[in-house]
Tab-separated table of N, CA and C in Angstrom:
chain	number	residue	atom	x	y	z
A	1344	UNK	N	42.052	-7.595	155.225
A	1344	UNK	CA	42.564	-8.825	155.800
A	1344	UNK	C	41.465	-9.897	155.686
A	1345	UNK	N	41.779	-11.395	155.578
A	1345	UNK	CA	40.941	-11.625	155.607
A	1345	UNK	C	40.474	-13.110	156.402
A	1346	UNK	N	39.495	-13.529	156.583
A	1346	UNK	CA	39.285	-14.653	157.533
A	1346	UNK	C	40.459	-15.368	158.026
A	1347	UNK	N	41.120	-16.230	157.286
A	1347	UNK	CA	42.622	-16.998	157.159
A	1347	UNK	C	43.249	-16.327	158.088
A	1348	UNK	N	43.696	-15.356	157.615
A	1348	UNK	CA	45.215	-14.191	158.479
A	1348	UNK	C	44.278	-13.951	159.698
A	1349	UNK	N	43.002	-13.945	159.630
A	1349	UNK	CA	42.535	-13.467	161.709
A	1349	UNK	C	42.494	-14.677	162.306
A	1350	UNK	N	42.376	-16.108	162.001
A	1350	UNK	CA	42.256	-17.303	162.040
A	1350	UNK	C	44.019	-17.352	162.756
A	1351	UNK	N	44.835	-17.059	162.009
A	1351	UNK	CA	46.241	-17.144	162.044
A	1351	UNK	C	47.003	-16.600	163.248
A	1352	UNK	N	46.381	-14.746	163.172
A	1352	UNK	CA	46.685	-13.812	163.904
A	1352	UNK	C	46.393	-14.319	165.387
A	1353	UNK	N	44.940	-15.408	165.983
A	1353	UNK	CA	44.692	-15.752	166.810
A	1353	UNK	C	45.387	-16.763	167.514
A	1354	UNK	N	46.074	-17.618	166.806
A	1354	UNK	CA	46.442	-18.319	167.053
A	1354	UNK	C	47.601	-17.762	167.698
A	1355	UNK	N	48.823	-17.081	166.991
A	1355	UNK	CA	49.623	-16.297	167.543
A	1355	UNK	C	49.807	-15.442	168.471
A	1356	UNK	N	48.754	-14.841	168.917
A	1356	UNK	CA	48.086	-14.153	170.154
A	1356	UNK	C	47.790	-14.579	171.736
A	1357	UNK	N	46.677	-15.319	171.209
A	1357	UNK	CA	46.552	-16.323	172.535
A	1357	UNK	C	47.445	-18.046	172.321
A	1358	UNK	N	48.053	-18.072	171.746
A	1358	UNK	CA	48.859	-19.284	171.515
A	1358	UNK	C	48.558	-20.432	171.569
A	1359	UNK	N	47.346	-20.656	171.293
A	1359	UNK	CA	46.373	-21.731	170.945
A	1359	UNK	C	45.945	-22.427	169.660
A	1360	UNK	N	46.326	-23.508	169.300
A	1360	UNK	CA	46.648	-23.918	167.710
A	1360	UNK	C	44.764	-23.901	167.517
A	1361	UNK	N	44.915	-23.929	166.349
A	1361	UNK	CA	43.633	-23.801	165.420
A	1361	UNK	C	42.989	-25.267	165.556
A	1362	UNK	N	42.033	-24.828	165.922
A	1362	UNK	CA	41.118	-26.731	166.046
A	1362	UNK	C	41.211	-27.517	164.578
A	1363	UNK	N	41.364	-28.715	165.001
A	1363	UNK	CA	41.849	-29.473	163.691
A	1363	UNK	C	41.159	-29.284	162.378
A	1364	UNK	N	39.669	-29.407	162.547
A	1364	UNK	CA	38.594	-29.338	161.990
A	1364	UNK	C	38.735	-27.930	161.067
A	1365	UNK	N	38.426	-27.104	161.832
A	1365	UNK	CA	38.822	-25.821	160.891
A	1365	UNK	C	40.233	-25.731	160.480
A	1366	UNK	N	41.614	-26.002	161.182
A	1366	UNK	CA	42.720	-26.076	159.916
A	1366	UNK	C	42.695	-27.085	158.895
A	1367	UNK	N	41.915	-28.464	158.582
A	1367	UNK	CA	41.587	-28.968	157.680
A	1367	UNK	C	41.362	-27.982	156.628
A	1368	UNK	N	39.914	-27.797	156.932
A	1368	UNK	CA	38.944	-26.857	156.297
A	1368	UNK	C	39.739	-25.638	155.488
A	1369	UNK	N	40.324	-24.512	156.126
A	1369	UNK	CA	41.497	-23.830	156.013
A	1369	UNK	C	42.391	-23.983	154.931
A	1370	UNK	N	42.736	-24.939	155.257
A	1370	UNK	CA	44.120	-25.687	154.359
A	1370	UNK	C	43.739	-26.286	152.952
A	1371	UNK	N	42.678	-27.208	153.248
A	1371	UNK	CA	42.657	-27.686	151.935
A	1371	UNK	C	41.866	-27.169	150.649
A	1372	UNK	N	42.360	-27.543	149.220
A	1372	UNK	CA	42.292	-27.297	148.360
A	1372	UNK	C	40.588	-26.710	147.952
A	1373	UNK	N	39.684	-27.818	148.481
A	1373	UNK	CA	38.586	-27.498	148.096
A	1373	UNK	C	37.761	-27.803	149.619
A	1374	UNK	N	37.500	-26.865	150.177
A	1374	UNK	CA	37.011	-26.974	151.473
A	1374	UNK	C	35.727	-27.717	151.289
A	1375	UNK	N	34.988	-28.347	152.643
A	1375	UNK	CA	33.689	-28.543	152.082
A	1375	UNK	C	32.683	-27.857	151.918
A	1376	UNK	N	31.754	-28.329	151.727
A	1376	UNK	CA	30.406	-27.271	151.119
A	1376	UNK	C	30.107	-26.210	151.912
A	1377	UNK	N	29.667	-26.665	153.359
A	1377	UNK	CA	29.567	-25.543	154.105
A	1377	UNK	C	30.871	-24.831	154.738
A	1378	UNK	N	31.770	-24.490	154.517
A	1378	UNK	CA	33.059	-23.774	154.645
A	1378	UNK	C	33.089	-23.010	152.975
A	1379	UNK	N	32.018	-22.767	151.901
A	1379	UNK	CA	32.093	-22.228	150.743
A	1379	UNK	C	31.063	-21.164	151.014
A	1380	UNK	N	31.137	-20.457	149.827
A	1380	UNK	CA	30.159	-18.940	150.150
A	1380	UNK	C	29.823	-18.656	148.361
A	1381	UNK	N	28.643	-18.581	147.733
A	1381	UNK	CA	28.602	-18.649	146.444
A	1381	UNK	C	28.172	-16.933	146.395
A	1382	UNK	N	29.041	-16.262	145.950
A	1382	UNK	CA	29.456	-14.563	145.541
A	1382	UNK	C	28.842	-14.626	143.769
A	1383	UNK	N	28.203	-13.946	144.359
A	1383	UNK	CA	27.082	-13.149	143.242
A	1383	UNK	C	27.856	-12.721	142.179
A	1384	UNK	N	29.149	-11.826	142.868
A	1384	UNK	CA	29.687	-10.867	142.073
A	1384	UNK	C	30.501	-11.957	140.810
A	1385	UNK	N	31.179	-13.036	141.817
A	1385	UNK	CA	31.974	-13.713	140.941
A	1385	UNK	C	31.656	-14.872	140.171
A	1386	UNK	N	30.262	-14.900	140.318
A	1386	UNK	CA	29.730	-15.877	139.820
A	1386	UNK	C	30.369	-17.553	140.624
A	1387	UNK	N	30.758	-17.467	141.480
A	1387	UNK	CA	31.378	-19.047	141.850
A	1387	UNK	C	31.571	-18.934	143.114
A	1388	UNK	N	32.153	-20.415	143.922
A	1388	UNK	CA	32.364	-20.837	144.828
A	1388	UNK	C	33.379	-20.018	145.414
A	1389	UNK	N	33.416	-19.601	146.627
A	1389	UNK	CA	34.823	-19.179	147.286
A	1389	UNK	C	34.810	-20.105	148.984
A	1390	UNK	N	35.905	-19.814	149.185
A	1390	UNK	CA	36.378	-20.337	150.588
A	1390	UNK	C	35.640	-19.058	151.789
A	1391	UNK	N	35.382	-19.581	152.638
A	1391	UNK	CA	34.467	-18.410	153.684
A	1391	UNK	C	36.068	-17.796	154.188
A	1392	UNK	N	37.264	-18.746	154.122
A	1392	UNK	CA	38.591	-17.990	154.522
A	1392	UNK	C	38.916	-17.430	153.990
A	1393	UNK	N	39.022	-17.272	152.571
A	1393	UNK	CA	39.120	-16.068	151.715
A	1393	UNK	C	38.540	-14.744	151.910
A	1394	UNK	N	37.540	-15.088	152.419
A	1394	UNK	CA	36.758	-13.571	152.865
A	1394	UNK	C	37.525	-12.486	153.663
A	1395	UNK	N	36.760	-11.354	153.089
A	1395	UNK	CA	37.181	-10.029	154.279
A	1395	UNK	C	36.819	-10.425	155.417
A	1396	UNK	N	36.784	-9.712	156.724
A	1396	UNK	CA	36.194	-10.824	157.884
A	1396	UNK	C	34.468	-9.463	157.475
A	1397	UNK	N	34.459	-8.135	156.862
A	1397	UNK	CA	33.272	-7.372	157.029
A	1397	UNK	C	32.626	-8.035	156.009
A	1398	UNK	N	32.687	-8.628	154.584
A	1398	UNK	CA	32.041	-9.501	153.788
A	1398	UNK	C	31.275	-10.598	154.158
A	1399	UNK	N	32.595	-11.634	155.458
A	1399	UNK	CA	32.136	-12.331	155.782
A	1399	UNK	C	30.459	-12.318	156.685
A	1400	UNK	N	30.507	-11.227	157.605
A	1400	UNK	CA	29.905	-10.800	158.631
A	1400	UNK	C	28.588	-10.372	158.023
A	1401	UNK	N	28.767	-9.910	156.844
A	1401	UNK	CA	27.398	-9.741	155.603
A	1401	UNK	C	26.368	-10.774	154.936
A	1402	UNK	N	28.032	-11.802	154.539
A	1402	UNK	CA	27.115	-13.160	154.344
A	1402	UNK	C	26.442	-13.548	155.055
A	1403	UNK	N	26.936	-13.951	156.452
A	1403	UNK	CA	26.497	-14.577	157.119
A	1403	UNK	C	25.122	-13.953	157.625
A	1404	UNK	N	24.894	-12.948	157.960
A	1404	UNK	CA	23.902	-12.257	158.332
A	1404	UNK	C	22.381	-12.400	157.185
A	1405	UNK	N	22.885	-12.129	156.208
A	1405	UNK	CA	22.484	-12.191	154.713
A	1405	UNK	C	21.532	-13.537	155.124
A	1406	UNK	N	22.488	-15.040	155.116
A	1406	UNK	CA	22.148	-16.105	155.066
A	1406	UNK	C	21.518	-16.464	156.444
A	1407	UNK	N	21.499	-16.398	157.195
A	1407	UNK	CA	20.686	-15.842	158.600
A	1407	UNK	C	19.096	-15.607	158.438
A	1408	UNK	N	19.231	-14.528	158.033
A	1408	UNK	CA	17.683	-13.943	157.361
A	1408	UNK	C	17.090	-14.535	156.454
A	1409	UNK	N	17.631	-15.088	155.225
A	1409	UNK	CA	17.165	-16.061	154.773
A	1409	UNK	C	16.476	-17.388	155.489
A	1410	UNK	N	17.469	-17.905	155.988
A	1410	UNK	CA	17.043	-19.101	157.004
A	1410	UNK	C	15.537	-19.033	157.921
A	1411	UNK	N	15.477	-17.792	158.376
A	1411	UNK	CA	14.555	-17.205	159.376
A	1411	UNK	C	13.367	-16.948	158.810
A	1412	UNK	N	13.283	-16.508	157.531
A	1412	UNK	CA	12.197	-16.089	156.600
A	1412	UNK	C	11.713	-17.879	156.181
A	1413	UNK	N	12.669	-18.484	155.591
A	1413	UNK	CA	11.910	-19.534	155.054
A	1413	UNK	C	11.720	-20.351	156.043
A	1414	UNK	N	12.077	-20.574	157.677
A	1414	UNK	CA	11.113	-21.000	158.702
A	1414	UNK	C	10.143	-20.316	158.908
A	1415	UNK	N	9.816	-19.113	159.115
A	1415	UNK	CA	8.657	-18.507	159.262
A	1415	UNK	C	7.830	-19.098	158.181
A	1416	UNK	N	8.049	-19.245	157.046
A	1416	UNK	CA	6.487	-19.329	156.016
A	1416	UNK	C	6.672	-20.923	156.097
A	1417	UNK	N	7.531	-21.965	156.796
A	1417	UNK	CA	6.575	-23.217	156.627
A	1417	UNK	C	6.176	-23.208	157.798
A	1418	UNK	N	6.740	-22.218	159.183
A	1418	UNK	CA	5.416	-22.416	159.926
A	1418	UNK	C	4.097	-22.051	159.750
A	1419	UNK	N	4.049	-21.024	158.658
A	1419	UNK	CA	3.000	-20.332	158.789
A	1419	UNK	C	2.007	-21.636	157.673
A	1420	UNK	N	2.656	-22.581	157.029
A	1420	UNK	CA	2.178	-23.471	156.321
A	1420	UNK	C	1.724	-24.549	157.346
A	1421	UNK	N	2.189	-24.753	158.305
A	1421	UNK	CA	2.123	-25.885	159.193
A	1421	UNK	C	0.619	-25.444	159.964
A	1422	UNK	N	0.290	-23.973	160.721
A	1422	UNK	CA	-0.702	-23.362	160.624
A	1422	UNK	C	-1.419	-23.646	159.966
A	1423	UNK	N	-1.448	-23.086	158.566
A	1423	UNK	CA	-3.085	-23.170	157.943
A	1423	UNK	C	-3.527	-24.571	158.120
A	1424	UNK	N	-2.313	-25.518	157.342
A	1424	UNK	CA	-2.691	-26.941	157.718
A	1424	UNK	C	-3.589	-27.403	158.981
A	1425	UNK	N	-2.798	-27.027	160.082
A	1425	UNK	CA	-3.786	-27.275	161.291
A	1425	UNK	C	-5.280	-26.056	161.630
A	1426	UNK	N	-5.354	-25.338	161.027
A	1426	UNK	CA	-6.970	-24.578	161.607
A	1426	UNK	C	-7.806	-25.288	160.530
A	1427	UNK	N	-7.225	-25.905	159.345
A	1427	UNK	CA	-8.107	-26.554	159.057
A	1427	UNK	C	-8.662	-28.249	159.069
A	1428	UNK	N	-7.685	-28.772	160.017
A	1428	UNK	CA	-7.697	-30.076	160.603
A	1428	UNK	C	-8.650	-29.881	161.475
């Protein structure tokens, strides 16, 4: 199943329409940048709603750690900078 249909399924559940913002996003043709996920496998752009929701939960994690690593080394740049100020 995948992002979209649990997006959907929720709505139907607790009966609460989908915030505008994300049914934009959702809906249209070419979502924006950050609502995309660039898959290795397929070489290209996909929709993060297209996703499995366990793919999704990979990326994101994936891209997480990334994020975390490349703050760590410009703090650790911001450091040297200052012990030697």
């Amino acid at each position: 199943m995948i992002l979209r249909e649990y997006i959907q399924m929720e709505k139907l559940i607790h009966g609460r329409e989908i915030p505008a913002d994300i049914l934009l996003q959702m809906t249209a043709e070419q979502p924006d940048e950050e609502f995309m996920y660039y898959s290795k496998s397929k070489s290209s752009l996909l929709s993060i709603f297209d996703m499995q929701i366990h793919h999704f939960i990979r990326a994101y994690a994936k891209q997480s750690q990334a994020d975390n690593n490349a703050l760590q080394e410009k703090l650790s740049e911001i450091k040297k900078v200052l012990e030697v100020a």
